[in-house]
Coordinates of C-alpha atoms and ligand atoms in Angstrom, one line a residue:
X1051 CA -30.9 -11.3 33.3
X1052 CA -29.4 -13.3 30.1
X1053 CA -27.0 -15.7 31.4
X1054 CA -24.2 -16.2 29.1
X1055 CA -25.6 -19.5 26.6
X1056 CA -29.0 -17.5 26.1
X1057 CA -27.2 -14.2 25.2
X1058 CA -25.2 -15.7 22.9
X1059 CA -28.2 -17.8 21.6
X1060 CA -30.1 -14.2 21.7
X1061 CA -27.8 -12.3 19.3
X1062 CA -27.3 -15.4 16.9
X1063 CA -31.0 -15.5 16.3
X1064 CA -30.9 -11.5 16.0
X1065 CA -28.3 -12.0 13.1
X1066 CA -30.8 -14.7 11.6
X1067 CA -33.2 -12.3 12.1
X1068 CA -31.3 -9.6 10.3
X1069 CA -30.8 -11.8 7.4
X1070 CA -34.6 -13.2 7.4
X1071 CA -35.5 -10.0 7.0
X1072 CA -33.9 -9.1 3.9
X1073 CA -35.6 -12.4 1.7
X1074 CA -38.1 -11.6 -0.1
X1075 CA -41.8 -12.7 1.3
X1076 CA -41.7 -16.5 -0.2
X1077 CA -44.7 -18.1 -0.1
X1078 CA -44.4 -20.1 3.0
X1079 CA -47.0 -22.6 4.8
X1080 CA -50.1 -21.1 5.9
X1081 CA -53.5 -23.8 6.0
X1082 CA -56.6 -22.3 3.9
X1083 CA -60.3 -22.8 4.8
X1084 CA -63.3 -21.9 3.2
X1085 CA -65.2 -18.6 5.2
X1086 CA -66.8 -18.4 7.4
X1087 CA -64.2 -19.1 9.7
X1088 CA -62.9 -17.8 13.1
X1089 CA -60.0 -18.2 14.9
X1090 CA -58.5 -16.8 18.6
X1091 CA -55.5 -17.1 20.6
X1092 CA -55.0 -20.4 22.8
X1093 CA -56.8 -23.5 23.8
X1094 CA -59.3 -21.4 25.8
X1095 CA -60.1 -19.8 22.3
X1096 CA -62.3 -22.9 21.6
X1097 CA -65.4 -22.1 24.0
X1098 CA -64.7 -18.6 22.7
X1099 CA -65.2 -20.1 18.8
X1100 CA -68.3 -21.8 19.5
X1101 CA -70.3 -18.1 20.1
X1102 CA -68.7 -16.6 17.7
X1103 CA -69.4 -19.7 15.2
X1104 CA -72.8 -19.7 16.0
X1105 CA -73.1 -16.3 14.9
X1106 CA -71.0 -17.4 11.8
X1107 CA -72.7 -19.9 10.4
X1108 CA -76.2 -18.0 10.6
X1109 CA -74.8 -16.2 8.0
X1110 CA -74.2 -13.0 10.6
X1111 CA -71.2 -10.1 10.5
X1112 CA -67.9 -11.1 11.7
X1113 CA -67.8 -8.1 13.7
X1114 CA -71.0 -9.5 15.5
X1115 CA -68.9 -13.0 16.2
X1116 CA -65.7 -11.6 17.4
X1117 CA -67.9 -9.7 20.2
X1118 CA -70.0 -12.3 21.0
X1119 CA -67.2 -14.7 21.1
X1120 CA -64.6 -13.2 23.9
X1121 CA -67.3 -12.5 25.7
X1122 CA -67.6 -16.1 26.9
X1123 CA -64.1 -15.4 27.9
X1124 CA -64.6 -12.2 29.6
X1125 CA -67.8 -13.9 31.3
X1126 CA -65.4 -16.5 33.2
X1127 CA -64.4 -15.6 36.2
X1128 CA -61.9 -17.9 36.8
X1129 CA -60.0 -16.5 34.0
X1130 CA -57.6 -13.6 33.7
X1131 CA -59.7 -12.0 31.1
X1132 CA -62.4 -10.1 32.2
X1133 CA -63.1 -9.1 36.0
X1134 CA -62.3 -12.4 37.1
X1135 CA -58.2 -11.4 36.2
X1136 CA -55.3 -11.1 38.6
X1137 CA -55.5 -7.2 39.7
X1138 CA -53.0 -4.8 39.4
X1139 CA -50.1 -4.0 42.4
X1140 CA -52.8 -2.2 44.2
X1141 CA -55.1 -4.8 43.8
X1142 CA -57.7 -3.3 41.6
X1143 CA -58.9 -5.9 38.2
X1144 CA -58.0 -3.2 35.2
X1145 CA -59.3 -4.3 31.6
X1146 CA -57.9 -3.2 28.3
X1147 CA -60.1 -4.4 25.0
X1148 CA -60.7 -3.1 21.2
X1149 CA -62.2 -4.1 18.4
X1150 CA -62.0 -3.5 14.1
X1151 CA -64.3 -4.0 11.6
X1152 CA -64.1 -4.2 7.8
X1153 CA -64.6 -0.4 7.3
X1154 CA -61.8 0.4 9.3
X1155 CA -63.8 1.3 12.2
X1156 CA -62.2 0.6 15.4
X1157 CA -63.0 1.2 18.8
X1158 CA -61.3 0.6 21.9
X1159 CA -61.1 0.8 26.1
X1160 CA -58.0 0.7 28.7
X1161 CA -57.7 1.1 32.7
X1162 CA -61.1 0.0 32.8
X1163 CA -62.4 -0.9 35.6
X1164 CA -65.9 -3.0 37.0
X1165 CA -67.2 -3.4 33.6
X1166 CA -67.8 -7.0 32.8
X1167 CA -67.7 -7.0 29.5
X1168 CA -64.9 -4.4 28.0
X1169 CA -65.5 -5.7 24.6
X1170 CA -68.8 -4.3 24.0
X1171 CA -67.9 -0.8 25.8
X1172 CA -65.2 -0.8 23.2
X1173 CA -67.7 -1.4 19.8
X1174 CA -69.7 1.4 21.7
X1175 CA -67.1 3.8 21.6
X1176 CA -66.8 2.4 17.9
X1177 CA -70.2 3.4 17.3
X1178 CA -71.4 5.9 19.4
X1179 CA -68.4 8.6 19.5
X1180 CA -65.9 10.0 17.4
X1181 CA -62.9 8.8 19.1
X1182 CA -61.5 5.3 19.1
X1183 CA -60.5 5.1 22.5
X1184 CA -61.4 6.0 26.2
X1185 CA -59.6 5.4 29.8
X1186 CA -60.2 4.9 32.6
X1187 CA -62.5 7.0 34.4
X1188 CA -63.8 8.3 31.3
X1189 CA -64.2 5.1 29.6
X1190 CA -65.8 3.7 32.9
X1191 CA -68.1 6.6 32.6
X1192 CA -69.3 6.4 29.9
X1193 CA -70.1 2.9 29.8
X1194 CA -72.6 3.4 32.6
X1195 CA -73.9 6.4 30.8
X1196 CA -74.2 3.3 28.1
X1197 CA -76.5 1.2 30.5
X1198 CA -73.6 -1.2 31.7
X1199 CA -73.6 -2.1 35.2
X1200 CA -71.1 -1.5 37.5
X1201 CA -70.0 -4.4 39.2
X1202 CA -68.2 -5.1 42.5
X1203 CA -65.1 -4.0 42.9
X1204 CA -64.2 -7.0 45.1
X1205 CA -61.8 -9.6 43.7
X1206 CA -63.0 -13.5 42.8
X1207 CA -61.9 -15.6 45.5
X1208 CA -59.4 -17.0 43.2
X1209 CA -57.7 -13.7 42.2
X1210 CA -57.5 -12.5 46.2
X1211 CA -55.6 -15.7 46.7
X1212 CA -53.0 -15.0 43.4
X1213 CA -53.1 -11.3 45.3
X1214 CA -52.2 -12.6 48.6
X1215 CA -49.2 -14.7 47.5
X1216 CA -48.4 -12.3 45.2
X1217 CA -47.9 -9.7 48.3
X1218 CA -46.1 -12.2 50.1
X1219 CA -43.4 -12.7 47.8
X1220 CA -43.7 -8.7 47.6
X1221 CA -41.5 -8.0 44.1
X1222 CA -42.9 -7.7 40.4
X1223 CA -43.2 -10.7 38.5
X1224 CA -42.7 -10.3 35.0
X1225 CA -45.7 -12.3 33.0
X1226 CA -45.1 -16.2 32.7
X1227 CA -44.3 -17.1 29.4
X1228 CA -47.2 -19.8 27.6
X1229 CA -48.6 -19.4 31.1
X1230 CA -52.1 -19.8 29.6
X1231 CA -52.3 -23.4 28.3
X1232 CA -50.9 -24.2 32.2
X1233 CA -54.5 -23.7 33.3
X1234 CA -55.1 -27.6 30.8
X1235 CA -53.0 -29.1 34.0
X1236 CA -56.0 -28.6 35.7
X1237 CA -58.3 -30.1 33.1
X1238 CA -59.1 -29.4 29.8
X1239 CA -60.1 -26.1 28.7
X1240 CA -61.5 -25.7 32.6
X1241 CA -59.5 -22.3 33.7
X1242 CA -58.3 -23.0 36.9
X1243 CA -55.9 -20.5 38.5
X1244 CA -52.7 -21.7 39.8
X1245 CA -51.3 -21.9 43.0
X1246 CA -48.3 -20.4 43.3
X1247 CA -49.9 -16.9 41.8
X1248 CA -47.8 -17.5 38.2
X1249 CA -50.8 -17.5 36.4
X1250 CA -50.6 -13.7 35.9
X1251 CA -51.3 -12.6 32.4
X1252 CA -53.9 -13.7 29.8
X1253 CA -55.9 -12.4 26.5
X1254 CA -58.1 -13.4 24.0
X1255 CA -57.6 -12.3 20.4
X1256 CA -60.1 -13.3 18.0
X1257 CA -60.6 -12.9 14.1
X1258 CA -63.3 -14.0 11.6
X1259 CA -64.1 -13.7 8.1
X1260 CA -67.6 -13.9 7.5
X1261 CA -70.1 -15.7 4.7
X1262 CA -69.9 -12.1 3.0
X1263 CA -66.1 -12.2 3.1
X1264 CA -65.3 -9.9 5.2
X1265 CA -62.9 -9.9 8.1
X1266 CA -63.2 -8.4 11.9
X1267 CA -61.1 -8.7 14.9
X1268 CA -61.7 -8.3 18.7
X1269 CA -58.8 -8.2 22.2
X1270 CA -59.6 -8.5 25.4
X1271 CA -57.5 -8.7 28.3
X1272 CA -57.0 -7.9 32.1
X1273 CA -53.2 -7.7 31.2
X1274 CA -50.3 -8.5 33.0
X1275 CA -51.5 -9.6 36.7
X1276 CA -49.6 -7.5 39.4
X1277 CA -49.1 -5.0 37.0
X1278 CA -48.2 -1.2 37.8
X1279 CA -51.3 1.3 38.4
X1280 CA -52.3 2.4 34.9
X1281 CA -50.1 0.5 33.1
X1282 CA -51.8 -0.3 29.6
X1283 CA -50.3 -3.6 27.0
X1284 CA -50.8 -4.2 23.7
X1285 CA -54.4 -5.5 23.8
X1286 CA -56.1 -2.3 23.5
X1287 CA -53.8 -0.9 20.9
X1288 CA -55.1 -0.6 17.5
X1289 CA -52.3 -2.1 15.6
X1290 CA -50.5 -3.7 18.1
X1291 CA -52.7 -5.9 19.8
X1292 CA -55.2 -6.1 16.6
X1293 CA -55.3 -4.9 13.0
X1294 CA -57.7 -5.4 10.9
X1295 CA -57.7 -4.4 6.9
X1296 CA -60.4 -6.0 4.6
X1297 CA -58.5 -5.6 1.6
X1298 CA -55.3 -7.9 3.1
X1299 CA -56.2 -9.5 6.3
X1300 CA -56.2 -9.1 10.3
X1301 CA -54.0 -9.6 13.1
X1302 CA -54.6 -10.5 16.5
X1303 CA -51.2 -11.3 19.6
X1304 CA -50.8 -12.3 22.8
X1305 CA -47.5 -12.2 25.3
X1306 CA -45.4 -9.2 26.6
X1307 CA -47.2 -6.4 25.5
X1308 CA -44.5 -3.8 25.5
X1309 CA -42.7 -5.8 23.0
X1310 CA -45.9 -5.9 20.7
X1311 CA -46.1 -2.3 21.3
X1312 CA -41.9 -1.6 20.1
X1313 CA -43.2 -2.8 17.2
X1314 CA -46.8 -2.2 16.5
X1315 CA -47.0 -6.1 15.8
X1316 CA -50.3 -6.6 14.6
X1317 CA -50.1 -3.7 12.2
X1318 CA -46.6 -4.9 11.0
X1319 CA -48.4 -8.4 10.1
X1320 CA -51.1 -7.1 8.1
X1321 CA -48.3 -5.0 6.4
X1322 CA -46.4 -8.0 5.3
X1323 CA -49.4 -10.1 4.1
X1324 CA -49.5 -6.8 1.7
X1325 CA -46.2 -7.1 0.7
X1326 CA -47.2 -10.7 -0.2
X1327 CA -46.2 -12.7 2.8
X1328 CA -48.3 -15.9 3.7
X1329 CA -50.4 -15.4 7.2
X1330 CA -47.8 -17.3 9.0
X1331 CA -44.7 -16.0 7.5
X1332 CA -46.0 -12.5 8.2
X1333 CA -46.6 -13.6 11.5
X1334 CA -42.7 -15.3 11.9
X1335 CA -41.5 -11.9 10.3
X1336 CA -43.1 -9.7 12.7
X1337 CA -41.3 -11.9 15.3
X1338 CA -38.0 -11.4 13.5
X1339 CA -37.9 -7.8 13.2
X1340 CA -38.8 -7.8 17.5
X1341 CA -35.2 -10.0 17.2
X1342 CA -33.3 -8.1 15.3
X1343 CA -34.6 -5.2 17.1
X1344 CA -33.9 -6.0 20.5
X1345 CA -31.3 -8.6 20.7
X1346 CA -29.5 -9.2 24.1
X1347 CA -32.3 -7.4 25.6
X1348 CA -34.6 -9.5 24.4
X1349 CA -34.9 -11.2 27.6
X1350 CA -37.2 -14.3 29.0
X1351 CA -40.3 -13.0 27.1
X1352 CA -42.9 -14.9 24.8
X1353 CA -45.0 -13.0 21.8
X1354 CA -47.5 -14.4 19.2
X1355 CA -48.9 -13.8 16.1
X1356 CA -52.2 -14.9 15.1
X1357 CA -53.4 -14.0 11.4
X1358 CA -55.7 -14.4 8.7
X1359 CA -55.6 -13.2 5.1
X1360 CA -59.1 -12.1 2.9
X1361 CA -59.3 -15.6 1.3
X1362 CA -59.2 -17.7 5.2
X1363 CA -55.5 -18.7 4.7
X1364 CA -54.2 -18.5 8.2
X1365 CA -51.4 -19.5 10.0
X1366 CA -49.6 -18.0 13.5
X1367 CA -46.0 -17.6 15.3
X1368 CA -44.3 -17.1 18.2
X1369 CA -41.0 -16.5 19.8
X1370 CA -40.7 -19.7 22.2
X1371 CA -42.7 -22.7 21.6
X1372 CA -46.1 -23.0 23.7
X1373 CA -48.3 -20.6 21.4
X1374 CA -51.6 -22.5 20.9
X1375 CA -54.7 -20.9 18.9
X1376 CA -57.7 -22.3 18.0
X1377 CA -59.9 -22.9 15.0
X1378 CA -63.3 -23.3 13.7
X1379 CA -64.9 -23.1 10.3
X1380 CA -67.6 -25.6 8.5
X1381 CA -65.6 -28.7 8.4
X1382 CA -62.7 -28.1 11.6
X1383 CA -63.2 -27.6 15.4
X1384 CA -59.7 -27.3 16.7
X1385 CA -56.5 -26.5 18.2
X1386 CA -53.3 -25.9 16.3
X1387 CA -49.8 -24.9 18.0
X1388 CA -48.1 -22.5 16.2
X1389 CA -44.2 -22.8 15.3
X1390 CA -41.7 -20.6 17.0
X1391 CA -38.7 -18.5 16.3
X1392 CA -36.6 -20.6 19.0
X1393 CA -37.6 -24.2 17.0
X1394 CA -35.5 -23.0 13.9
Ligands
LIG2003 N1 -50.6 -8.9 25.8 C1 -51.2 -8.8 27.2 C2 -50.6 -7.6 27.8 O1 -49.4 -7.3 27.8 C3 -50.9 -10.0 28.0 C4 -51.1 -11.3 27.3 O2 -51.4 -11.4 26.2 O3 -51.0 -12.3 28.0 O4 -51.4 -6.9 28.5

């Protein structure tokens, strides 16, 4: 619950919010680099850059890098993407992922479970059906009808031990805020769980813009650690956890995914970048409007922005400070923390 100071602080910063969101879309800071150029949600993103670069700079599709770069992620398995993630209440690992292209193809996976890599069954559903999303079961399905091996359903040795504690303290934890860059305590960009089982959410979101200039985006995530059976974030969401549109730009968040969802965030970005909104004051507005929305009840909860426009301005936001997100393009290998609505 609020306490008293924060509520207060809550709806002044929904009022802000109100008013923010009646300026017009002034040009506001936002750093450009020349394509190709990739970028993905914190400090762990930088592993995830280097595949995705690689692909990059051979001159390659962006859609090709954004796969092949959260899969590093998703391969590992001390990490809470992929099946090395903190399981659900019932202590199965359940993986949510999608993916866009430049066409406006899209494809996407939830409640998956003992598929390593989510991110490719999601480009097969892309490519090989005429939906854009499958669940559970079915999406499981038909990834081994895809050749992918089903793994073990045991749990790493790191996620039985988040379990164990989890079980003792026996109540649902709501996701950790910034909980991700913790893991540096442990060394850098070397995911190591924590201890005390707080360590419970994660994702990757990645976006590139390619030699050929166009743009492609890619989430992947085991979601919220200790979370209800079947419950499914933002990460799989086409317009909430990603958006991609060739003409404007592309999206990618992170944080409480049922306050991207309220909002279809990543959509909502993309949609101010049209209006003429810089990548991160799209980003900073998307914030806003989850502000104004939700007020007092906006609770202890984090959400970022991560965005890119067609030219490779980018830029990023979030609602408490701790966002990180990385970048890599010809001339820059590095990590950038993004500004938050609680700095103001
Ligand atoms: N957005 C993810 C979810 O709610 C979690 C995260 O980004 O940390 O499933």
């Amino acid at each position: 619950m609020l306490d008293r100071r924060r509520f207060l602080l809550g709806s002044t910063l929904g009022s802000l919010g109100l008013l923010w969101n009646q300026k017009s879309a002034a040009m506001g800071p936002s750093k450009k680099l020349d394509a190709p150029l990739v970028l993905s949600t914190w400090d762990a993103g930088l592993d995830a850059n280097r595949a995705a670069w690689d692909v990059l700079k051979a001159g390659g599709r962006a859609l090709d890098a954004v796969e092949k770069g959260v899969m590093v992620t998703e391969d590992s398995l001390n990490c809470c993407v992929g099946l090395g993630g903190n399981p659900d209440r019932d202590g199965f690992v359940t993986l949510d992922a999608c993916i866009m292209d430049e066409q406006g193809n899209c494809g996407s996976v939830a409640y998956l479970e003992r598929i390593k890599h989510p991110i490719s069954v999601a480009r097969r559903v892309m490519e090989k059906t005429p939906h854009v999303m499958l669940v559970g079961s079915g999406a499981q399905q038909f990834a081994v009808s895809e050749g992918f091996k089903l793994e073990s359903a045991e749990l790493s040795d790191d996620a039985q031990r988040s379990y164990k504690q989890w079980l003792e303290r026996s109540h649902y934890q709501s996701p950790a805020k910034n909980i991700e860059n913790k893991q540096n305590q442990h060394g850098p960009f070397a995911p190591t769980r924590l201890d005390d089982g707080q360590w419970n959410h994660d994702t990757i979101g990645m976006i590139a813009l390619d030699q050929q200039g166009n743009l492609s985006g890619s989430c992947t995530t085991s979601g919220a650690g200790f979370k209800m059976r079947g419950r499914v974030g933002d990460s799989p969401l086409i317009g909430s956890g990603l958006y991609v549109d060739n003409e404007v730009g592309a999206c990618a968040a992170t944080g409480q995914g049922e306050d991207i969802i309220r909002i279809a965030g990543s959509h909502l970005v993309v949609e101010f970048m049209r209006n003429g909104a810089t990548p991160e004051e799209a980003c900073k507005k998307a914030v806003g409007r989850l502000v104004s929305m939700r007020k007092n009840k906006i609770g202890d909860i984090q959400i970022c922005f991560l965005a890119m426009d067609r030219t490779g301005s980018f830029g990023a936001f979030s609602l408490r400070p701790g966002f990180t997100y990385a970048v890599r393009s010809r001339n820059e290998e590095k990590i950038y923390k993004s500004k938050s609505w609680f700095d103001q």
